[in-house]
Coordinates of C-alpha atoms in Angstrom, one line a residue:
M864 CA 11.2 7.3 17.6
I865 CA 11.8 8.2 14.2
F866 CA 14.7 7.6 12.4
I867 CA 15.5 9.7 8.8
L868 CA 17.9 8.4 6.9
N869 CA 18.6 11.4 4.6
K870 CA 19.2 14.1 7.5
T871 CA 23.0 13.0 7.4
N872 CA 25.2 13.1 4.4
T873 CA 25.8 9.6 3.6
I874 CA 26.3 7.5 0.1
A875 CA 22.4 6.6 0.8
N876 CA 21.5 10.2 -0.6
Q877 CA 23.0 8.8 -4.0
F878 CA 20.6 5.8 -4.2
L879 CA 17.9 7.8 -2.9
A880 CA 18.5 10.5 -5.6
E881 CA 18.5 7.6 -8.7
L882 CA 15.3 6.3 -7.3
R883 CA 13.3 9.7 -7.7
D884 CA 15.0 10.3 -11.0
A885 CA 12.7 9.9 -13.8
D886 CA 14.9 9.1 -16.5
I887 CA 17.0 6.5 -14.0
Q888 CA 13.8 5.0 -13.2
Q889 CA 13.2 3.4 -16.7
D890 CA 15.8 1.0 -15.8
K891 CA 13.9 -1.5 -13.8
A892 CA 16.4 -3.3 -12.6
R893 CA 18.3 -0.4 -11.2
F894 CA 15.1 0.6 -9.7
R895 CA 15.0 -2.5 -7.6
Y896 CA 18.3 -2.5 -6.7
N897 CA 18.6 1.0 -5.1
Q898 CA 15.3 0.0 -3.0
E899 CA 17.4 -3.2 -1.9
K900 CA 20.4 -0.8 -1.2
L901 CA 18.3 1.3 1.0
G902 CA 16.9 -1.7 2.7
Q903 CA 19.8 -2.7 3.9
I904 CA 21.3 0.5 5.0
L905 CA 18.0 0.9 7.2
A906 CA 18.5 -2.8 8.6
Y907 CA 22.0 -2.0 9.5
E908 CA 21.0 1.3 11.5
L909 CA 17.9 -0.7 13.0
S910 CA 20.3 -3.3 14.2
K911 CA 22.1 -1.0 16.5
T912 CA 18.7 -1.1 18.5
L913 CA 18.6 -4.7 19.0
S914 CA 19.8 -6.7 22.2
Y915 CA 23.2 -8.6 21.8
E916 CA 24.8 -11.2 23.8
A917 CA 28.8 -12.4 23.6
K918 CA 29.2 -15.6 21.7
E919 CA 32.6 -17.7 21.5
V920 CA 33.7 -18.7 17.8
H921 CA 36.2 -20.9 17.2
T922 CA 38.7 -20.4 14.3
S923 CA 41.5 -22.7 13.1
L924 CA 43.9 -20.7 15.5
G925 CA 41.9 -20.0 18.6
T926 CA 38.8 -18.3 20.3
A927 CA 37.1 -15.0 19.6
T928 CA 34.4 -13.7 21.3
V929 CA 31.5 -11.6 18.9
S930 CA 28.4 -9.7 19.9
V931 CA 25.4 -11.3 18.2
P932 CA 21.8 -10.6 18.3
V933 CA 19.8 -12.0 20.9
D934 CA 16.5 -12.7 18.7
Q935 CA 16.1 -12.5 14.8
P936 CA 13.3 -10.1 13.9
V937 CA 10.2 -11.3 11.5
L938 CA 10.6 -9.5 8.5
G939 CA 7.3 -8.3 6.7
T940 CA 5.9 -6.7 3.6
I941 CA 3.0 -5.5 1.5
L942 CA 2.9 -6.9 -1.8
R943 CA 3.8 -6.1 -4.5
A944 CA 5.9 -2.9 -4.1
G945 CA 7.6 -3.6 -1.1
L946 CA 9.6 -6.8 -2.3
P947 CA 12.8 -5.0 -3.5
F948 CA 12.9 -2.8 -0.4
H949 CA 12.2 -6.1 1.8
Q950 CA 14.8 -8.3 0.1
G951 CA 17.4 -5.3 1.3
F952 CA 16.4 -6.2 4.8
I953 CA 16.2 -10.0 4.6
N954 CA 19.8 -9.6 2.8
Y955 CA 21.0 -8.4 6.2
F956 CA 18.8 -10.2 8.6
D957 CA 19.4 -13.3 6.7
Q958 CA 18.1 -15.8 9.3
S959 CA 14.8 -14.0 9.8
A960 CA 11.4 -15.4 8.9
S961 CA 9.2 -13.3 6.7
A962 CA 5.5 -12.4 6.5
F963 CA 3.6 -11.3 3.4
I964 CA 0.3 -9.2 3.0
T965 CA -2.0 -8.7 0.3
A966 CA -3.5 -5.3 0.7
Y967 CA -5.0 -2.9 -1.7
R968 CA -6.8 0.4 -1.9
K969 CA -10.6 -0.3 -2.9
V970 CA -11.9 2.9 -4.4
K971 CA -15.8 3.8 -3.9
R972 CA -17.8 5.7 -6.1
T973 CA -17.5 8.8 -4.2
G974 CA -13.5 8.7 -5.0
D975 CA -12.6 7.7 -1.1
F976 CA -10.8 4.6 -0.6
V977 CA -10.7 1.7 2.2
I978 CA -8.1 -0.6 2.7
Q979 CA -8.8 -4.1 1.5
I980 CA -6.9 -7.2 3.0
D981 CA -6.9 -10.1 1.0
H982 CA -4.6 -12.6 2.5
I983 CA -1.8 -12.7 5.2
S984 CA 0.9 -15.4 5.4
T985 CA 3.1 -15.0 8.5
P986 CA 4.8 -17.0 11.1
N987 CA 3.9 -16.7 14.6
L988 CA 4.6 -13.3 15.9
D989 CA 4.0 -13.9 19.6
D990 CA 6.7 -12.0 21.4
K991 CA 8.7 -11.2 18.1
I992 CA 10.6 -7.9 17.1
F993 CA 8.3 -7.5 13.7
I994 CA 9.6 -5.0 11.1
L995 CA 7.0 -4.1 8.2
C996 CA 8.7 -3.0 5.2
D997 CA 7.1 -1.0 2.5
T998 CA 8.5 1.4 -0.1
M999 CA 6.0 4.3 0.0
L1000 CA 4.2 5.7 3.3
A1001 CA 1.5 7.7 1.8
T1002 CA -1.6 8.2 3.8
G1003 CA -0.4 5.5 6.3
Q1004 CA -3.8 3.7 6.4
S1005 CA -2.7 0.3 4.9
I1006 CA 0.3 0.1 7.1
V1007 CA -1.9 1.0 10.2
V1008 CA -4.7 -1.7 8.8
V1009 CA -2.0 -4.3 8.5
C1010 CA -0.3 -3.8 11.6
K1011 CA -3.6 -3.8 13.7
E1012 CA -4.8 -6.8 11.8
L1013 CA -1.6 -8.5 12.9
M1014 CA -1.5 -7.0 16.6
A1015 CA -5.1 -8.2 16.9
Q1016 CA -3.9 -12.0 16.5
Y1017 CA -0.5 -11.8 17.9
K1018 CA 1.2 -10.3 21.0
I1019 CA 4.1 -8.6 19.1
K1020 CA 6.6 -7.5 21.5
E1021 CA 8.1 -4.7 19.3
L1022 CA 7.0 -2.9 16.1
H1023 CA 9.2 -1.4 13.4
I1024 CA 8.0 0.4 10.2
A1025 CA 10.2 1.1 7.5
A1026 CA 9.5 2.9 4.3
V1027 CA 11.6 4.6 1.3
I1028 CA 9.5 7.5 1.1
A1029 CA 6.9 8.9 3.6
S1030 CA 4.3 11.6 3.6
T1031 CA 4.0 14.4 6.6
E1032 CA 0.3 13.1 6.7
G1033 CA 1.1 9.5 6.7
V1034 CA 3.7 9.8 9.5
A1035 CA 1.3 11.5 11.6
H1036 CA -1.5 9.0 11.0
V1037 CA 1.0 6.4 11.9
R1038 CA 2.1 8.1 15.1
A1039 CA -1.2 8.6 15.9
N1040 CA -2.7 5.2 15.4
L1041 CA 0.4 3.2 16.2
P1042 CA 2.2 5.2 19.1
K1043 CA 4.4 2.4 20.2
A1044 CA 5.7 1.8 16.6
K1045 CA 9.3 2.8 15.8
L1046 CA 9.9 4.5 12.0
W1047 CA 12.9 4.0 10.0
L1048 CA 12.4 6.3 7.0
C1049 CA 14.8 7.1 4.2
A1050 CA 12.9 10.7 3.5
I1051 CA 9.9 12.4 4.3
D1052 CA 8.1 14.7 1.9
D1053 CA 5.3 17.2 2.6
E1054 CA 2.6 17.1 0.0
M1055 CA 0.1 14.2 -1.6
T1056 CA -1.8 14.6 -4.6
S1057 CA -5.9 14.5 -4.5
K1058 CA -5.0 10.4 -5.3
A1059 CA -2.7 10.1 -2.4
Y1060 CA 0.5 10.1 -4.5
I1061 CA 3.2 11.2 -2.5
V1062 CA 5.2 14.7 -4.0
P1063 CA 7.5 14.8 -5.0
G1064 CA 7.9 11.2 -4.0
L1065 CA 9.0 8.8 -6.8
G1066 CA 5.8 7.7 -8.5
D1067 CA 4.0 4.5 -8.4
A1068 CA 6.8 2.1 -6.9
G1069 CA 5.2 -1.2 -7.9
D1070 CA 4.4 -0.2 -11.3
L1071 CA 8.1 1.2 -11.6
A1072 CA 9.7 -1.9 -10.0
F1073 CA 7.5 -4.5 -12.0
G1074 CA 5.6 -2.9 -14.8
E1075 CA 2.4 -1.2 -15.0
K1076 CA -0.7 -3.1 -14.0
A1077 CA -3.4 -4.2 -16.5

């Protein structure tokens, strides 16, 4: 299952356009906040697929019946680029626990790379709905490696992967290796550079949000 946000005409496309705009990107606060807003919108769309139960709420004048989620999902992100996007999800799933993963591309002398996981800090994911939020889904390798590592440790009930921009190649890689995962994307771009940056994409999301790495 794949949900693509920019397939419909909504205000979300304005936030996505600003994220891509090289001039607007110079405002780091706005760049982070636009990611956060898109995270909130995808969290809302994803919330429609959860299971709900009726709950009675007592007001000062009577009782109202409200449908609330049966389970709170666990949110996860890969440091550091995904932090603003993750914040958007946690703004809506504000009772959720979070997992944080440190992973990066370790480049070989040949120019190829492997995904190196340095650290995972996570609550118990057994029988949990898990949402992994990462701004860019380029090759899909880091997401697949991280999810497989978590799935080896825990019996995750339901896996969701959310990204702002994905590549066609990355989506294919995730679907081939994580066939049960549900994808929540703002947009899909067809091309990547030789260094695995999405084109047109939006650039290096981590650097744009937090400054260039030394």
